[in-house]
Coordinates of C-alpha atoms and ligand atoms in Angstrom, one line a residue:
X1 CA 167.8 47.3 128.5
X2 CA 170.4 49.9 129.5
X3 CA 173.9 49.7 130.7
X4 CA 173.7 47.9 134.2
X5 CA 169.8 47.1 134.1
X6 CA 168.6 44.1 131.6
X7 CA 164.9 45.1 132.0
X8 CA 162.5 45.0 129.2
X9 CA 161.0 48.0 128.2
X10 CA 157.5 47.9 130.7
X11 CA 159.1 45.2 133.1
X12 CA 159.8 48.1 135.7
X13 CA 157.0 49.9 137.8
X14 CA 156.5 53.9 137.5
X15 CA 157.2 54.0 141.0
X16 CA 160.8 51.8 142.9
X17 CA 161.2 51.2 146.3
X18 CA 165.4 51.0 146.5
X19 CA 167.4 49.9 149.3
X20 CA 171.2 49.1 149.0
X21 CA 171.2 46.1 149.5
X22 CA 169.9 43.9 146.8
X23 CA 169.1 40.9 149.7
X24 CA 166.5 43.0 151.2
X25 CA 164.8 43.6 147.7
X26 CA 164.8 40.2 147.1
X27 CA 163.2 39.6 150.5
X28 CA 160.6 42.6 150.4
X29 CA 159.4 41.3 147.2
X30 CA 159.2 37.8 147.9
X31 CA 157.3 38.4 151.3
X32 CA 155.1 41.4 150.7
X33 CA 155.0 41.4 146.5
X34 CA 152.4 39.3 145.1
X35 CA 153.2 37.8 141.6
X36 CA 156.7 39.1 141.9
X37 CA 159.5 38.6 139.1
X38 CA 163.0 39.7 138.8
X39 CA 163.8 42.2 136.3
X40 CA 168.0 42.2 136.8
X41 CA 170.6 40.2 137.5
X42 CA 173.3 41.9 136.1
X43 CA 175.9 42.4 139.0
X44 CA 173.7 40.6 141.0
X45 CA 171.9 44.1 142.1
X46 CA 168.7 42.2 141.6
X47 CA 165.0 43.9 140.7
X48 CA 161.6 42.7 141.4
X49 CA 158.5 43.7 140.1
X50 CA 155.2 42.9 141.8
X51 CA 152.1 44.2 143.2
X52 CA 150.8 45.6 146.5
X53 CA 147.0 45.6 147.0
X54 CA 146.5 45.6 143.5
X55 CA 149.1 48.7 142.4
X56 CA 151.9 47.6 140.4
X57 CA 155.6 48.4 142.4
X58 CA 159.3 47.7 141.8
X59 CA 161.6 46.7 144.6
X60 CA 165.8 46.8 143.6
X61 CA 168.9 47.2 145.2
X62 CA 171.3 50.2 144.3
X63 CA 174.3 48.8 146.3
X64 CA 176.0 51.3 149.1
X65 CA 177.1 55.1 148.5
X66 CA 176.3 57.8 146.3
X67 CA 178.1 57.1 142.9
X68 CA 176.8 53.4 142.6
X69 CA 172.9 54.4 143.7
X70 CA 173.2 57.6 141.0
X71 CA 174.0 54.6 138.5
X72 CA 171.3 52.8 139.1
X73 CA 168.9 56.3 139.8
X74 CA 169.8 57.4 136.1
X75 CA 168.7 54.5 134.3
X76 CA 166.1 53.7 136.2
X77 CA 164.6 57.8 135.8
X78 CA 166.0 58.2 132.1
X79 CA 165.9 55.1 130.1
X80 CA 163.1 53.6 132.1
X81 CA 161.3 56.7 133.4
X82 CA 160.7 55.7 137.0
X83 CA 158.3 58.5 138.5
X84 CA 158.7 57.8 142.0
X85 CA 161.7 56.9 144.3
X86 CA 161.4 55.8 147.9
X87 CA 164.4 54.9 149.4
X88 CA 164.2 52.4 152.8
X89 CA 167.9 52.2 154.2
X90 CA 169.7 52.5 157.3
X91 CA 171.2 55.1 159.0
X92 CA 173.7 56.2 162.0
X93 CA 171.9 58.1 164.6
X94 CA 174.2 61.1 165.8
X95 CA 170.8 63.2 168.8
X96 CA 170.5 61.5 171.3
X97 CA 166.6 60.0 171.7
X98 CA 166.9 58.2 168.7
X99 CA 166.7 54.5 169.6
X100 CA 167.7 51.4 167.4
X101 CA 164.9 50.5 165.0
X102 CA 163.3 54.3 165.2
X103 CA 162.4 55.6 161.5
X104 CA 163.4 59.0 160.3
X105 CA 162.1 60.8 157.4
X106 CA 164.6 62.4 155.0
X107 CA 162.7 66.2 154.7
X108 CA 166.5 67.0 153.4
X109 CA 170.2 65.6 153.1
X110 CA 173.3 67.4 153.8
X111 CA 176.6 65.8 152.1
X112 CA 180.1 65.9 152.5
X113 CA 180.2 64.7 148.7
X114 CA 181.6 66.3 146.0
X115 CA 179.1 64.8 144.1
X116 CA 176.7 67.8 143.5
X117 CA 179.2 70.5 143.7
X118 CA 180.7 69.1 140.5
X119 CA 177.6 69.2 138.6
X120 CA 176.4 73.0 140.4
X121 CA 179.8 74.4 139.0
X122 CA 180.9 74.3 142.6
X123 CA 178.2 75.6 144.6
X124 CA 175.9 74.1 146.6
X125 CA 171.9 72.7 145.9
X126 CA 169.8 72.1 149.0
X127 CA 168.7 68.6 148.1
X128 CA 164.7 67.9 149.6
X129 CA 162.5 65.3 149.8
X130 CA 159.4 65.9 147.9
X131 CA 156.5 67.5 149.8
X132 CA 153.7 65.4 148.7
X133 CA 155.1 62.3 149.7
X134 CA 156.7 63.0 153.1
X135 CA 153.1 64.8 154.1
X136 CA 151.4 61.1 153.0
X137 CA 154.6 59.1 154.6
X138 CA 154.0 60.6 158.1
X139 CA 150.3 60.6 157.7
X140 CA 150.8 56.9 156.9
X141 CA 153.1 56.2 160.2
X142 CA 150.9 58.0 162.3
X143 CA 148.1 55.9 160.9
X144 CA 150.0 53.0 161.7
X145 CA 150.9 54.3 165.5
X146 CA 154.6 54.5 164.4
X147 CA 157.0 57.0 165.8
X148 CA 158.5 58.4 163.0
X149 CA 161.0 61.9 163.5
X150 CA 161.5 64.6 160.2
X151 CA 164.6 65.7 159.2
X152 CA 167.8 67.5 158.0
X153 CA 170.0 63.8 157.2
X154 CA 173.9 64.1 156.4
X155 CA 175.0 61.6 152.9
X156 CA 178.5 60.9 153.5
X157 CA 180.8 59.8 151.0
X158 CA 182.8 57.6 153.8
X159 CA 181.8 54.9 156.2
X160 CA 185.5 54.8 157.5
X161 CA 186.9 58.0 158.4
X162 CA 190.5 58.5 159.5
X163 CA 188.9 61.6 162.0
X164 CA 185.4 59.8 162.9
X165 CA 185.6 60.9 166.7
X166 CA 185.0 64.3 165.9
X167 CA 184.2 64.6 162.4
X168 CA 180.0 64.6 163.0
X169 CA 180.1 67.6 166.0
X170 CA 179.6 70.6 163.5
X171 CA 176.6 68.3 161.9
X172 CA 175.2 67.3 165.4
X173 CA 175.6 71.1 166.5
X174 CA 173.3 71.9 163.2
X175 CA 170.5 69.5 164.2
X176 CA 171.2 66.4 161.6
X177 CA 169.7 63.4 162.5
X178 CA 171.8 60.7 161.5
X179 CA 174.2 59.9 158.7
X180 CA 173.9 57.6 156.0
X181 CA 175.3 57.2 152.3
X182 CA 172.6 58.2 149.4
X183 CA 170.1 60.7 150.0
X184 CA 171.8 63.9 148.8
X185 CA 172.0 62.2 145.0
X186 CA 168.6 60.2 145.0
X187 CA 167.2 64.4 146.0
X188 CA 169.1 65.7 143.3
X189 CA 168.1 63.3 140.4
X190 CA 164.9 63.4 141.4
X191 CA 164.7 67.2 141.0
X192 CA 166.5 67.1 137.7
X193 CA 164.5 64.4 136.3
X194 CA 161.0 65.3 137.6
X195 CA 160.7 62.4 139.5
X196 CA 159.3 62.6 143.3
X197 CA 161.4 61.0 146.4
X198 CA 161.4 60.4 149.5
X199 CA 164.1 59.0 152.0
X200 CA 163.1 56.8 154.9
X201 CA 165.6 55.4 157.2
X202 CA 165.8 53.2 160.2
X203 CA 168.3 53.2 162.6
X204 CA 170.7 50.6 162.6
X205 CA 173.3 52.1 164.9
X206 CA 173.5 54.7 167.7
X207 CA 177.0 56.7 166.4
X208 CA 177.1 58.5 170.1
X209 CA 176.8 55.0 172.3
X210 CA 178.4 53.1 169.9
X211 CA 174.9 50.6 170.1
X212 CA 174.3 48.7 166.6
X213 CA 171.8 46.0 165.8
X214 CA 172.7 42.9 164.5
X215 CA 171.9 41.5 161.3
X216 CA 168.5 39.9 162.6
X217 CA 167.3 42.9 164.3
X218 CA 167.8 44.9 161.4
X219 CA 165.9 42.6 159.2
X220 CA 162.7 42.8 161.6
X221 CA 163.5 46.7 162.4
X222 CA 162.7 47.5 159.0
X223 CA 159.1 46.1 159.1
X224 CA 157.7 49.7 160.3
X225 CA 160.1 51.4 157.4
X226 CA 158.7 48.8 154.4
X227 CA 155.2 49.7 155.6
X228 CA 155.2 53.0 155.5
X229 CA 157.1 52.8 151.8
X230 CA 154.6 50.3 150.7
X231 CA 151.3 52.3 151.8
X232 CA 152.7 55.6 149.9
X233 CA 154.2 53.7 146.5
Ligands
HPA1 N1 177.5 55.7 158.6 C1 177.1 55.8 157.3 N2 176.1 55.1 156.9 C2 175.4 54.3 157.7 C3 175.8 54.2 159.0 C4 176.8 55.0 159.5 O1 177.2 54.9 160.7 N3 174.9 53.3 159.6 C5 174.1 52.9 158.6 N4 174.4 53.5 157.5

């Protein structure tokens, strides 16, 4: 048991698919887990553990933004030594190209967070995705026959900006893909705690048209995202 997690010492898997929303754990376990069981209820950021063709994974939810996932990414790296991280979120698509449902692959994350400068006494760490597992990820997508694009991925601290017209064009001009809210820290726990991650993202709105799926086409937009985490875990 740790602070915000009431699992049992062996109740989590080495390796966590997260997602920040603790509905879609709940969903991804109950539909694609076999022999599933939750593992937390505290907050109601709720855990499952389960198997996928006979390998034994943990789906949980880490809720939204980079200082509630890096609560949830200590405990589960530290106090339940978690190996390996796959993250399945959603993202704003900011090149054009990118439709509604495509899948990016996190090969790094920008930030405007002061959440790694503080702990780099105020310079800056390049947060990646680990090699191994983007190589198999895309290898898996292509397998699959799903379009999948690699990339540079911008973690902001904000969803609501008081400048969001113009506040992407230096990060668009630099070639980042989309924007979402918690790669930068999951990359940066994982190098510090030895732990391999990868990002995947699907997108769930097009920042440039203004284009955003609803709630039902985000559910089935993920199905490409959850198989590509699953055949990797
Ligand atoms: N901004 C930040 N995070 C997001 C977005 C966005 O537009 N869409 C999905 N996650």
């Amino acid at each position: 048991m740790s602070l915000h997690i009431e699992a049992k010492p062996g109740d989590i898997a080495e390796t966590v698919l997260i997602s920040g929303d603790p509905k879609r754990a709940r969903h991804i376990a109950e539909t694609m887990l076999t022999d599933s069981s939750c593992f937390n209820e505290v907050r109601n950021m709720h855990g499952f553990t389960g198997s996928f063709e006979g390998k034994k994974i943990s789906v949980m939810g880490t809720g939204m933004g980079m200082p509630s996932t890096a609560i949830y990414l200590h405990e589960l790296m530290v106090d339940y030594q978690v190996k390996k991280v796959i993250r399945m979120g959603t993202c704003g698509c900011i090149q054009p190209g990118l439709e509604l449902g495509h899948v990016i692959m996190a090969m790094g994350a920008s930030t405007d967070s002061n959440i790694n400068r503080s702990a780099f006494n105020g310079f800056d760490f390049a947060p990646l995705a680990d090699y191994a597992l983007l190589e198999s990820a895309r290898k898996a997508a292509l397998e699959m026959g799903a379009e999948t694009t690699v990339g540079n991925v911008f973690s902001t601290d904000l969803f609501y900006h008081p400048d969001d017209s113009k506040r992407y064009q230096v990060w668009m001009d630099h070639n980042i893909l989309c924007v979402e809210m918690e790669t930068a820290i999951l990359y940066t726990m994982a190098s510090r705690f030895g732990v391999s991650a990868l990002s995947l993202l699907t997108v769930s709105d097009n920042i440039l048209t203004k284009a955003s799926a609803s709630t039902l086409d985000r559910e089935s937009a993920f199905t490409d995202m959850v198989q590509i985490a699953l055949k990797i875990a």
